[in-house]
PDB file of C-alpha atoms and ligand atoms in Angstrom:
ATOM      1  CA  UNK A   9      -0.194   0.121   0.030  1.00  0.00           C
ATOM      2  CA  UNK A  10       1.246   3.691  -0.613  1.00  0.00           C
ATOM      3  CA  UNK A  11       1.983   5.881   2.084  1.00  0.00           C
ATOM      4  CA  UNK A  12       0.517   9.347   0.719  1.00  0.00           C
ATOM      5  CA  UNK A  13       2.474  11.539   3.237  1.00  0.00           C
ATOM      6  CA  UNK A  14       5.666   9.298   2.443  1.00  0.00           C
ATOM      7  CA  UNK A  15       8.376  11.625   0.104  1.00  0.00           C
ATOM      8  CA  UNK A  16      10.461  10.051  -1.692  1.00  0.00           C
ATOM      9  CA  UNK A  17      14.405  10.382  -0.831  1.00  0.00           C
ATOM     10  CA  UNK A  18      17.262  11.205  -3.306  1.00  0.00           C
ATOM     11  CA  UNK A  19      20.699  10.152  -2.040  1.00  0.00           C
ATOM     12  CA  UNK A  20      23.038  12.345  -4.172  1.00  0.00           C
ATOM     13  CA  UNK A  21      26.786  12.463  -3.908  1.00  0.00           C
ATOM     14  CA  UNK A  22      28.445  15.822  -3.830  1.00  0.00           C
ATOM     15  CA  UNK A  23      30.012  16.756  -7.617  1.00  0.00           C
ATOM     16  CA  UNK A  24      28.300  13.345  -8.863  1.00  0.00           C
ATOM     17  CA  UNK A  25      27.430  13.849 -13.011  1.00  0.00           C
ATOM     18  CA  UNK A  26      25.008  10.943 -12.614  1.00  0.00           C
ATOM     19  CA  UNK A  27      23.819  12.402  -9.047  1.00  0.00           C
ATOM     20  CA  UNK A  28      23.913  16.170 -11.022  1.00  0.00           C
ATOM     21  CA  UNK A  29      21.091  14.728 -13.491  1.00  0.00           C
ATOM     22  CA  UNK A  30      18.883  13.734 -11.032  1.00  0.00           C
ATOM     23  CA  UNK A  31      19.024  17.183  -9.433  1.00  0.00           C
ATOM     24  CA  UNK A  32      18.521  18.826 -13.073  1.00  0.00           C
ATOM     25  CA  UNK A  33      15.632  16.873 -13.600  1.00  0.00           C
ATOM     26  CA  UNK A  34      13.916  18.009 -10.055  1.00  0.00           C
ATOM     27  CA  UNK A  35      15.164  21.499 -10.104  1.00  0.00           C
ATOM     28  CA  UNK A  36      13.763  22.276 -13.776  1.00  0.00           C
ATOM     29  CA  UNK A  37      10.181  20.169 -12.984  1.00  0.00           C
ATOM     30  CA  UNK A  38       9.767  22.300  -9.986  1.00  0.00           C
ATOM     31  CA  UNK A  39       9.890  18.932  -7.846  1.00  0.00           C
ATOM     32  CA  UNK A  40      12.470  20.311  -5.190  1.00  0.00           C
ATOM     33  CA  UNK A  41       9.610  20.352  -2.391  1.00  0.00           C
ATOM     34  CA  UNK A  42       8.182  16.704  -3.297  1.00  0.00           C
ATOM     35  CA  UNK A  43      11.446  15.369  -2.392  1.00  0.00           C
ATOM     36  CA  UNK A  44      13.690  14.839   0.268  1.00  0.00           C
ATOM     37  CA  UNK A  45      17.557  15.472  -0.966  1.00  0.00           C
ATOM     38  CA  UNK A  46      20.304  13.706   1.091  1.00  0.00           C
ATOM     39  CA  UNK A  47      23.833  14.943  -0.096  1.00  0.00           C
ATOM     40  CA  UNK A  48      27.008  13.807   1.423  1.00  0.00           C
ATOM     41  CA  UNK A  49      30.524  14.776   0.744  1.00  0.00           C
ATOM     42  CA  UNK A  50      33.014  12.084  -0.291  1.00  0.00           C
ATOM     43  CA  UNK A  51      34.454  11.020   2.872  1.00  0.00           C
ATOM     44  CA  UNK A  52      32.044  12.152   4.901  1.00  0.00           C
ATOM     45  CA  UNK A  53      30.398  10.789   7.999  1.00  0.00           C
ATOM     46  CA  UNK A  54      27.108  11.809   6.317  1.00  0.00           C
ATOM     47  CA  UNK A  55      28.385   9.374   3.466  1.00  0.00           C
ATOM     48  CA  UNK A  56      28.934   6.790   6.211  1.00  0.00           C
ATOM     49  CA  UNK A  57      25.509   6.758   7.325  1.00  0.00           C
ATOM     50  CA  UNK A  58      23.767   6.784   4.194  1.00  0.00           C
ATOM     51  CA  UNK A  59      26.058   4.009   2.677  1.00  0.00           C
ATOM     52  CA  UNK A  60      24.706   1.757   6.197  1.00  0.00           C
ATOM     53  CA  UNK A  61      20.917   2.208   5.332  1.00  0.00           C
ATOM     54  CA  UNK A  62      21.643   1.780   1.568  1.00  0.00           C
ATOM     55  CA  UNK A  63      23.451  -1.471   1.628  1.00  0.00           C
ATOM     56  CA  UNK A  64      20.936  -4.154   3.065  1.00  0.00           C
ATOM     57  CA  UNK A  65      18.494  -2.518  -0.096  1.00  0.00           C
ATOM     58  CA  UNK A  66      20.692  -2.839  -3.042  1.00  0.00           C
ATOM     59  CA  UNK A  67      22.725  -5.207  -4.104  1.00  0.00           C
ATOM     60  CA  UNK A  68      25.173  -2.541  -5.208  1.00  0.00           C
ATOM     61  CA  UNK A  69      25.252   1.026  -3.883  1.00  0.00           C
ATOM     62  CA  UNK A  70      25.705   3.559  -6.125  1.00  0.00           C
ATOM     63  CA  UNK A  71      25.014   7.109  -6.241  1.00  0.00           C
ATOM     64  CA  UNK A  72      22.616   8.818  -7.197  1.00  0.00           C
ATOM     65  CA  UNK A  73      20.206   6.124  -5.244  1.00  0.00           C
ATOM     66  CA  UNK A  74      16.177   6.989  -4.245  1.00  0.00           C
ATOM     67  CA  UNK A  75      13.900   5.603  -1.895  1.00  0.00           C
ATOM     68  CA  UNK A  76      10.626   6.113  -4.025  1.00  0.00           C
ATOM     69  CA  UNK A  77       8.216   4.455  -1.175  1.00  0.00           C
ATOM     70  CA  UNK A  78       9.233   3.315   2.389  1.00  0.00           C
ATOM     71  CA  UNK A  79      11.464   0.255   1.552  1.00  0.00           C
ATOM     72  CA  UNK A  80      11.505   0.329  -1.932  1.00  0.00           C
ATOM     73  CA  UNK A  81      15.128   1.557  -2.975  1.00  0.00           C
ATOM     74  CA  UNK A  82      16.723   1.916  -6.365  1.00  0.00           C
ATOM     75  CA  UNK A  83      19.885   3.315  -7.804  1.00  0.00           C
ATOM     76  CA  UNK A  84      19.993   3.893 -11.325  1.00  0.00           C
ATOM     77  CA  UNK A  85      19.719   7.586 -12.405  1.00  0.00           C
ATOM     78  CA  UNK A  86      17.549   6.974 -15.304  1.00  0.00           C
ATOM     79  CA  UNK A  87      14.723   5.074 -13.316  1.00  0.00           C
ATOM     80  CA  UNK A  88      14.831   7.615 -10.535  1.00  0.00           C
ATOM     81  CA  UNK A  89      14.462  10.242 -13.177  1.00  0.00           C
ATOM     82  CA  UNK A  90      11.585   8.157 -14.864  1.00  0.00           C
ATOM     83  CA  UNK A  91       9.956   7.440 -11.599  1.00  0.00           C
ATOM     84  CA  UNK A  92       9.940  11.301 -10.645  1.00  0.00           C
ATOM     85  CA  UNK A  93       9.052  12.551 -14.093  1.00  0.00           C
ATOM     86  CA  UNK A  94       5.481  10.172 -13.492  1.00  0.00           C
ATOM     87  CA  UNK A  95       4.982  11.829 -10.360  1.00  0.00           C
ATOM     88  CA  UNK A  96       5.960  15.198 -11.725  1.00  0.00           C
ATOM     89  CA  UNK A  97       3.670  14.849 -15.008  1.00  0.00           C
ATOM     90  CA  UNK A  98       6.876  16.069 -17.328  1.00  0.00           C
ATOM     91  CA  UNK A  99       8.538  14.707 -19.597  1.00  0.00           C
ATOM     92  CA  UNK A 100      12.116  14.788 -19.247  1.00  0.00           C
ATOM     93  CA  UNK A 101      13.018  15.535 -23.075  1.00  0.00           C
ATOM     94  CA  UNK A 102      10.763  18.302 -22.601  1.00  0.00           C
ATOM     95  CA  UNK A 103      13.079  20.512 -20.123  1.00  0.00           C
ATOM     96  CA  UNK A 104      15.543  22.544 -21.920  1.00  0.00           C
ATOM     97  CA  UNK A 105      18.365  22.543 -19.572  1.00  0.00           C
ATOM     98  CA  UNK A 106      18.174  19.080 -18.363  1.00  0.00           C
ATOM     99  CA  UNK A 107      18.276  17.768 -21.784  1.00  0.00           C
ATOM    100  CA  UNK A 108      21.136  20.168 -22.890  1.00  0.00           C
ATOM    101  CA  UNK A 109      22.966  18.566 -19.899  1.00  0.00           C
ATOM    102  CA  UNK A 110      22.357  15.062 -20.575  1.00  0.00           C
ATOM    103  CA  UNK A 111      22.809  15.422 -24.300  1.00  0.00           C
ATOM    104  CA  UNK A 112      26.458  17.763 -24.075  1.00  0.00           C
ATOM    105  CA  UNK A 113      28.461  17.897 -21.386  1.00  0.00           C
ATOM    106  CA  UNK A 114      26.949  14.576 -19.783  1.00  0.00           C
ATOM    107  CA  UNK A 115      27.158  12.349 -22.820  1.00  0.00           C
ATOM    108  CA  UNK A 116      30.739  13.780 -23.911  1.00  0.00           C
ATOM    109  CA  UNK A 117      31.832  12.958 -20.349  1.00  0.00           C
ATOM    110  CA  UNK A 118      30.698   9.151 -21.040  1.00  0.00           C
ATOM    111  CA  UNK A 119      32.148   9.363 -24.104  1.00  0.00           C
ATOM    112  CA  UNK A 120      35.444  10.209 -22.793  1.00  0.00           C
ATOM    113  CA  UNK A 121      35.056   7.828 -19.667  1.00  0.00           C
ATOM    114  CA  UNK A 122      34.663   4.973 -22.866  1.00  0.00           C
ATOM    115  CA  UNK A 123      37.550   6.371 -24.798  1.00  0.00           C
ATOM    116  CA  UNK A 124      39.904   6.077 -21.954  1.00  0.00           C
ATOM    117  CA  UNK A 125      39.395   3.241 -20.714  1.00  0.00           C
ATOM    118  CA  UNK A 126      39.697   1.466 -23.774  1.00  0.00           C
ATOM    119  CA  UNK A 127      42.877   3.241 -24.373  1.00  0.00           C
ATOM    120  CA  UNK A 128      43.669   1.833 -21.243  1.00  0.00           C
ATOM    121  CA  UNK A 129      42.959  -1.465 -22.469  1.00  0.00           C
ATOM    122  CA  UNK A 130      44.948  -1.038 -25.436  1.00  0.00           C
ATOM    123  CA  UNK A 131      47.932   0.141 -23.505  1.00  0.00           C
ATOM    124  CA  UNK A 132      48.834  -3.104 -21.271  1.00  0.00           C
TER     125      UNK A 132
HETATM  126  N1  GSH B  25      24.660   3.540 -14.272  1.00  0.00           N
HETATM  127  C1  GSH B  25      24.735   4.428 -13.024  1.00  0.00           C
HETATM  128  C2  GSH B  25      25.875   5.039 -12.633  1.00  0.00           C
HETATM  129  C3  GSH B  25      25.759   5.609 -11.040  1.00  0.00           C
HETATM  130  C4  GSH B  25      27.848   5.874 -10.488  1.00  0.00           C
HETATM  131  O1  GSH B  25      28.309   5.039 -11.359  1.00  0.00           O
HETATM  132  N2  GSH B  25      27.861   6.933 -10.169  1.00  0.00           N
HETATM  133  C5  GSH B  25      29.076   6.519  -9.112  1.00  0.00           C
HETATM  134  C6  GSH B  25      29.417   8.101  -8.719  1.00  0.00           C
HETATM  135  S1  GSH B  25      29.669   9.235  -9.951  1.00  0.00           S
HETATM  136  C7  GSH B  25      29.051   5.630  -7.965  1.00  0.00           C
HETATM  137  O2  GSH B  25      27.693   5.532  -7.291  1.00  0.00           O
HETATM  138  N3  GSH B  25      30.523   5.305  -7.701  1.00  0.00           N
HETATM  139  C8  GSH B  25      30.302   4.348  -6.818  1.00  0.00           C
HETATM  140  C9  GSH B  25      29.880   4.708  -5.477  1.00  0.00           C
HETATM  141  O3  GSH B  25      30.301   5.638  -5.055  1.00  0.00           O
HETATM  142  O4  GSH B  25      30.323   4.005  -4.088  1.00  0.00           O
HETATM  143  C10 GSH B  25      23.570   5.730 -12.867  1.00  0.00           C
HETATM  144  O5  GSH B  25      23.032   5.844 -13.760  1.00  0.00           O
HETATM  145  O6  GSH B  25      22.964   5.866 -12.063  1.00  0.00           O
END
């Protein structure tokens, strides 16, 4: 059964490109008040607490993660955005700042990361 008073909790790591994608969606879709954001700096006590909370619920802890409903945790930025998009009634591709980030700097970063992995593998 769903709990109408429960706000989804979004767990984000500072300066993480996947987390920024979720943050941009929340901001541009006007969803900041509809969720609780728990963010942390790498190496902080908050990180330790958040990892301890998430690890019993996720096969592999990664960020962003979210608790969509009480006890229902997920950890994939696109799945989190898809859930929030339904809740907000906003189509992510209709949000220009979000879309510019995903298709621009985010895509470029992912491509550079893949290229770097291939170059490293070829250099061994
Ligand atoms: N496919 C995942 C990738 C997320 C990801 O790799 N996040 C990094 C942070 S930028 C992470 O969680 N690394 C492992 C860790 O911090 O434990 C998504 O889109 O959510």
